[in-house]
Each structure stands twice: as structure tokens, then as C-alpha cells.
Tab-separated table of C-alpha atoms in Angstrom:
chain	number	residue	atom	x	y	z
U	1	GLN	CA	76.391	61.825	230.149
U	2	VAL	CA	78.123	65.016	229.076
U	3	GLN	CA	75.952	67.289	226.941
U	4	LEU	CA	76.875	70.616	225.386
U	5	VAL	CA	74.133	72.449	223.529
U	6	GLU	CA	74.963	75.611	221.618
U	7	SER	CA	72.455	78.233	220.576
U	8	GLY	CA	72.411	81.734	219.173
U	9	GLY	CA	73.795	81.240	215.689
U	10	GLY	CA	72.241	82.784	212.622
U	11	VAL	CA	72.711	85.091	209.659
U	12	VAL	CA	73.936	88.595	210.444
U	13	GLN	CA	75.367	91.526	208.524
U	14	PRO	CA	79.008	92.578	208.738
U	15	GLY	CA	79.718	94.925	211.618
U	16	THR	CA	76.921	93.616	213.801
U	17	SER	CA	76.978	91.520	216.976
U	18	LEU	CA	75.820	88.086	218.066
U	19	ARG	CA	75.979	86.183	221.339
U	20	LEU	CA	76.370	82.428	221.428
U	21	SER	CA	75.394	80.357	224.436
U	22	CYS	CA	76.291	76.822	225.438
U	23	ALA	CA	74.301	74.930	228.045
U	24	ALA	CA	76.364	72.258	229.761
U	25	SER	CA	75.200	69.224	231.701
U	26	GLY	CA	76.418	65.830	232.854
U	27	PHE	CA	79.632	67.055	234.496
U	28	THR	CA	80.785	69.580	237.097
U	29	PHE	CA	80.884	72.598	234.799
U	30	SER	CA	82.544	74.856	237.373
U	31	SER	CA	85.595	72.571	237.521
U	32	TYR	CA	86.587	72.725	233.859
U	33	THR	CA	88.172	75.111	231.432
U	34	MET	CA	85.905	75.570	228.412
U	35	HIS	CA	86.651	76.279	224.766
U	36	TRP	CA	85.036	77.787	221.688
U	37	VAL	CA	86.360	76.253	218.469
U	38	ARG	CA	85.168	77.211	214.995
U	39	GLN	CA	85.285	75.674	211.555
U	40	ALA	CA	84.694	77.683	208.402
U	41	PRO	CA	82.812	75.829	205.636
U	42	GLY	CA	85.079	73.198	204.128
U	43	LYS	CA	88.025	74.322	206.237
U	44	GLY	CA	89.953	73.175	209.282
U	45	LEU	CA	89.546	73.830	212.987
U	46	GLU	CA	90.448	77.064	214.784
U	47	ARG	CA	90.387	77.546	218.546
U	48	VAL	CA	88.701	80.895	219.104
U	49	ALA	CA	88.898	81.331	222.875
U	50	ILE	CA	89.231	79.543	226.176
U	51	ILE	CA	88.176	80.424	229.711
U	52	SER	CA	89.446	78.831	232.899
U	53	HIS	CA	87.102	77.221	235.376
U	54	HIS	CA	87.420	80.143	237.791
U	55	ASN	CA	87.021	82.837	235.127
U	56	LYS	CA	90.506	84.236	235.749
U	57	ILE	CA	92.212	83.134	232.541
U	58	LYS	CA	90.833	84.064	229.136
U	59	ASN	CA	92.796	83.561	225.944
U	60	TYR	CA	91.839	84.498	222.411
U	61	ALA	CA	92.995	83.759	218.905
U	62	ASP	CA	94.643	86.770	217.264
U	63	SER	CA	91.904	86.760	214.631
U	64	VAL	CA	89.203	87.610	217.204
U	65	ARG	CA	91.049	89.384	220.025
U	66	GLY	CA	89.392	92.718	220.786
U	67	ARG	CA	86.163	91.740	219.013
U	68	PHE	CA	85.038	88.557	220.815
U	69	THR	CA	84.545	88.065	224.551
U	70	ILE	CA	84.280	84.693	226.255
U	71	SER	CA	82.476	84.408	229.582
U	72	ARG	CA	80.748	81.869	231.771
U	73	ASP	CA	78.121	81.656	234.470
U	74	ASN	CA	78.954	78.709	236.694
U	75	SER	CA	75.660	79.097	238.571
U	76	LYS	CA	73.815	78.447	235.299
U	77	ASN	CA	76.277	75.923	233.791
U	78	THR	CA	76.456	78.130	230.737
U	79	LEU	CA	79.283	79.323	228.484
U	80	TYR	CA	79.000	82.402	226.284
U	81	LEU	CA	80.726	83.986	223.332
U	82	GLN	CA	79.938	87.623	222.635
U	83	MET	CA	80.920	88.409	219.049
U	84	ASP	CA	81.128	92.054	218.009
U	85	SER	CA	82.192	93.747	214.787
U	86	LEU	CA	81.540	90.562	212.879
U	87	ARG	CA	83.287	90.018	209.562
U	88	PRO	CA	82.510	87.694	206.637
U	89	GLU	CA	85.577	85.641	207.594
U	90	ASP	CA	83.930	84.849	210.938
U	91	THR	CA	81.426	82.681	209.070
U	92	ALA	CA	81.770	79.209	210.578
U	93	VAL	CA	80.262	76.500	212.709
U	94	TYR	CA	81.056	77.388	216.305
U	95	TYR	CA	81.583	74.502	218.724
U	96	CYS	CA	81.421	74.706	222.485
U	97	ALA	CA	83.856	72.216	223.986
U	98	LYS	CA	84.929	70.809	227.344
U	99	ASP	CA	88.584	70.825	228.253
U	100	HIS	CA	90.744	67.745	228.768
U	101	LYS	CA	94.192	68.000	230.371
U	102	TYR	CA	94.151	71.810	229.980
U	103	GLY	CA	94.521	72.151	226.272
U	104	TYR	CA	92.642	69.379	224.530
U	105	VAL	CA	88.931	68.753	224.080
U	106	ASP	CA	87.160	65.559	225.076
U	107	TYR	CA	83.541	66.600	224.505
U	108	TRP	CA	82.058	68.805	221.812
U	109	GLY	CA	78.663	70.326	221.211
U	110	GLN	CA	76.842	69.809	217.941
U	111	GLY	CA	77.863	73.271	216.755
U	112	THR	CA	75.929	76.375	215.757
U	113	LEU	CA	76.332	78.051	212.370
U	114	VAL	CA	77.154	81.742	212.191
U	115	THR	CA	76.922	83.345	208.763
U	116	VAL	CA	78.139	86.905	208.281
U	117	SER	CA	76.939	88.268	204.987
U	118	SER	CA	75.417	91.388	203.525
B	1	GLU	CA	102.761	80.734	217.158
B	2	ILE	CA	103.562	77.067	216.702
B	3	VAL	CA	102.567	75.790	213.279
B	4	LEU	CA	101.543	72.167	212.843
B	5	THR	CA	101.968	70.730	209.361
B	6	GLN	CA	100.137	67.517	208.535
B	7	SER	CA	101.001	65.184	205.698
B	8	PRO	CA	99.787	63.964	203.399
B	9	ALA	CA	96.762	66.164	202.768
B	10	THR	CA	94.877	63.164	201.401
B	11	LEU	CA	95.556	59.473	201.906
B	12	SER	CA	93.825	57.025	199.580
B	13	LEU	CA	93.664	53.509	201.013
B	14	SER	CA	91.486	50.418	201.088
B	15	PRO	CA	89.763	48.834	204.082
B	16	GLY	CA	92.165	46.604	205.969
B	17	GLU	CA	95.238	48.627	205.018
B	18	ARG	CA	97.357	50.510	207.539
B	19	ALA	CA	97.263	54.299	207.582
B	20	ILE	CA	100.197	56.395	208.741
B	21	LEU	CA	99.535	60.101	209.265
B	22	SER	CA	102.220	62.648	210.076
B	23	CYS	CA	102.165	65.884	212.064
B	24	ARG	CA	105.242	68.096	212.303
B	25	ALA	CA	105.567	71.042	214.683
B	26	SER	CA	107.510	74.206	213.853
B	27	GLN	CA	109.247	73.940	217.232
B	28	SER	CA	109.444	71.392	220.007
B	29	ILE	CA	106.168	70.712	221.785
B	30	SER	CA	107.430	67.863	223.973
B	31	SER	CA	104.576	65.321	223.943
B	32	TYR	CA	101.778	67.888	224.073
B	33	LEU	CA	99.932	66.668	221.006
B	34	ALA	CA	96.445	65.314	220.405
B	35	TRP	CA	94.752	63.679	217.435
B	36	TYR	CA	91.084	64.076	216.507
B	37	GLN	CA	88.867	62.348	213.972
B	38	GLN	CA	86.090	64.226	212.210
B	39	LYS	CA	83.418	62.867	209.904
B	40	PRO	CA	81.337	65.101	207.603
B	41	GLY	CA	78.618	66.963	209.474
B	42	GLN	CA	79.886	65.842	212.865
B	43	ALA	CA	81.951	67.384	215.640
B	44	PRO	CA	85.509	66.124	216.035
B	45	ARG	CA	86.266	63.217	218.372
B	46	LEU	CA	89.352	62.961	220.558
B	47	LEU	CA	91.447	59.899	219.679
B	48	ILE	CA	94.836	60.433	221.303
B	49	SER	CA	96.164	62.862	223.909
B	50	ASP	CA	99.737	63.655	224.922
B	51	ALA	CA	101.050	61.949	221.787
B	52	SER	CA	100.260	58.350	222.696
B	53	ASN	CA	97.394	58.066	225.203
B	54	ARG	CA	94.237	56.642	223.668
B	55	ALA	CA	91.071	58.399	224.771
B	56	THR	CA	88.253	56.510	226.437
B	57	GLY	CA	86.506	54.108	224.084
B	58	ILE	CA	88.990	54.462	221.223
B	59	PRO	CA	89.843	51.138	219.560
B	60	ALA	CA	93.346	49.742	219.910
B	61	ARG	CA	93.942	49.990	216.144
B	62	PHE	CA	94.531	53.722	216.712
B	63	SER	CA	97.994	54.482	218.072
B	64	GLY	CA	100.053	57.612	218.407
B	65	SER	CA	103.771	58.152	218.733
B	66	GLY	CA	106.417	60.841	218.652
B	67	SER	CA	107.834	63.679	220.687
B	68	GLY	CA	109.533	66.990	220.095
B	69	THR	CA	108.568	68.007	216.577
B	70	ASP	CA	107.572	64.788	214.774
B	71	PHE	CA	104.430	62.802	215.505
B	72	THR	CA	102.577	59.938	213.883
B	73	LEU	CA	99.046	58.576	214.074
B	74	THR	CA	98.812	54.978	212.908
B	75	ILE	CA	95.545	53.249	212.134
B	76	GLY	CA	96.294	49.545	211.988
B	77	GLY	CA	93.783	47.943	209.626
B	78	LEU	CA	91.286	50.512	208.369
B	79	GLU	CA	87.651	49.856	209.125
B	80	PRO	CA	84.939	51.445	206.939
B	81	GLU	CA	84.105	53.893	209.726
B	82	ASP	CA	87.715	55.166	209.853
B	83	PHE	CA	87.465	57.003	206.540
B	84	ALA	CA	87.345	60.569	207.785
B	85	SER	CA	89.497	63.653	208.348
B	86	TYR	CA	92.129	63.704	211.073
B	87	TYR	CA	93.566	66.731	212.850
B	88	CYS	CA	96.499	67.118	215.192
B	89	GLN	CA	96.553	69.836	217.856
B	90	HIS	CA	99.148	70.965	220.403
B	91	ARG	CA	98.821	72.425	223.888
B	92	SER	CA	102.438	73.462	224.400
B	93	ASN	CA	101.713	77.188	224.623
B	94	TRP	CA	98.992	79.591	223.548
B	95	PRO	CA	97.599	79.632	220.943
B	96	TRP	CA	96.792	75.925	220.955
B	97	THR	CA	96.717	75.427	217.215
B	98	PHE	CA	95.483	72.652	214.939
B	99	GLY	CA	97.096	71.194	211.878
B	100	GLN	CA	95.309	71.638	208.573
B	101	GLY	CA	94.104	68.041	208.514
B	102	THR	CA	94.580	64.797	206.607
B	103	LYS	CA	91.654	63.226	204.795
B	104	VAL	CA	91.698	59.437	204.698
B	105	GLU	CA	89.595	58.324	201.753
B	106	ILE	CA	88.706	55.052	200.144
């Protein structure tokens, strides 16, 4: 069965960096676009970034463009999110997610909490 | 950026009643709309894709309709496990945004 397991979350100070990882299994990882979606405490969902299966297309939300970088290693079935210049408003649960029909999500990880606070 | 507006923000109903949730897009998105259910402390779950296609394993009481700018998620006969938050999301063009959500409460 499809499994997505995020890691790397934690408490960091504003202006610092963090890298999230997502280990995928149960499907052909190299064939699917992947997403990072976040949810601030008590708030709605925001798609942070997506990366195409072949690494050639990367799209970012305006709120993170220039600060976050999405990448993947198809040989390791792993998705990454490098987050630099973190801000308090980046505090959220970050979900790794598998694409469905190029735009939707049919499988989600359990999420990893990132807290940016001084 | 296409804005999705969901209404109502909260829907108070009893088990067995029908729920009708609305999602309106700021411009036409054809049928490129999905619905997700999210329960507290859990990741969202895909219910409907492309406006009316039920995802694998989703009960028939969940149905979606609409095209262009106006969409509806209908839950025919609420079960106890259906009390949750629901989000719409489009994939018409980037950024693929979500609505702000509708909470269905008892």
C-alpha cells in the first residue's frame, strides 16, 4: 500500500533553515508528480510546492517562492523540501502528498510540524 | 490566482440529514475541482475529483456536481463519521488553490 513518511520537522528560530524529507513506498515514485501542502494551526490548506516526476517542472506558492526549494531523488524514492529564511508564518504541519490527475492529491503523509519561533 | 469561496463556513446538521456544500470559483475552472474531507488530527482524504468522480472507496452518499464557477458537494444522509471539515481545490492553473473550508458539525 502507498506510504508517505515525512521527517525533519521541529522548532527553529526565524531566519534559519530546515529540510524536510518524505520517504515514499508502495507505488512507482518516479512516475508521479509530488506535492508539499501545509496547514497552519487551526487554518486551512495551502499547497506549498510541486515537482514533476522527471524533475523538470517545479512550482511554488508566492508565499514561499525564493525561500523554499522542492527536490526529489527518484533513486531513493524520497521527496525533499529545503526551507530557508523561515518566518513565524511558516509555522504549520507540512504534508507530503502523491499526485492524482496532475493537480489533486490521492495519498497524504501523516504530516510533520514545523514551528518557527524565537 | 483563482480564489475558491466555500459556503457556508459552518453547517450544523443531525445524522441522517442531507448536507449541501458550495464552492464558487472567481473564474471558470471547467470541471477541474476536487473535494477533500479532513477530520481533526488527520490528513485530508480525497472524496471527489474533476467535479463529480468519486475516489476509490468513497461511499455513494458523497456526490459532486457543477462546472464553470459553481460546484456542490452533497452528502446524502449524514453518518456520524461524516462530521468533519471539507475543502474544495482546483487544478485549472497554477497555483492550485484550496477553498477556506466548510465545517459540518452536529
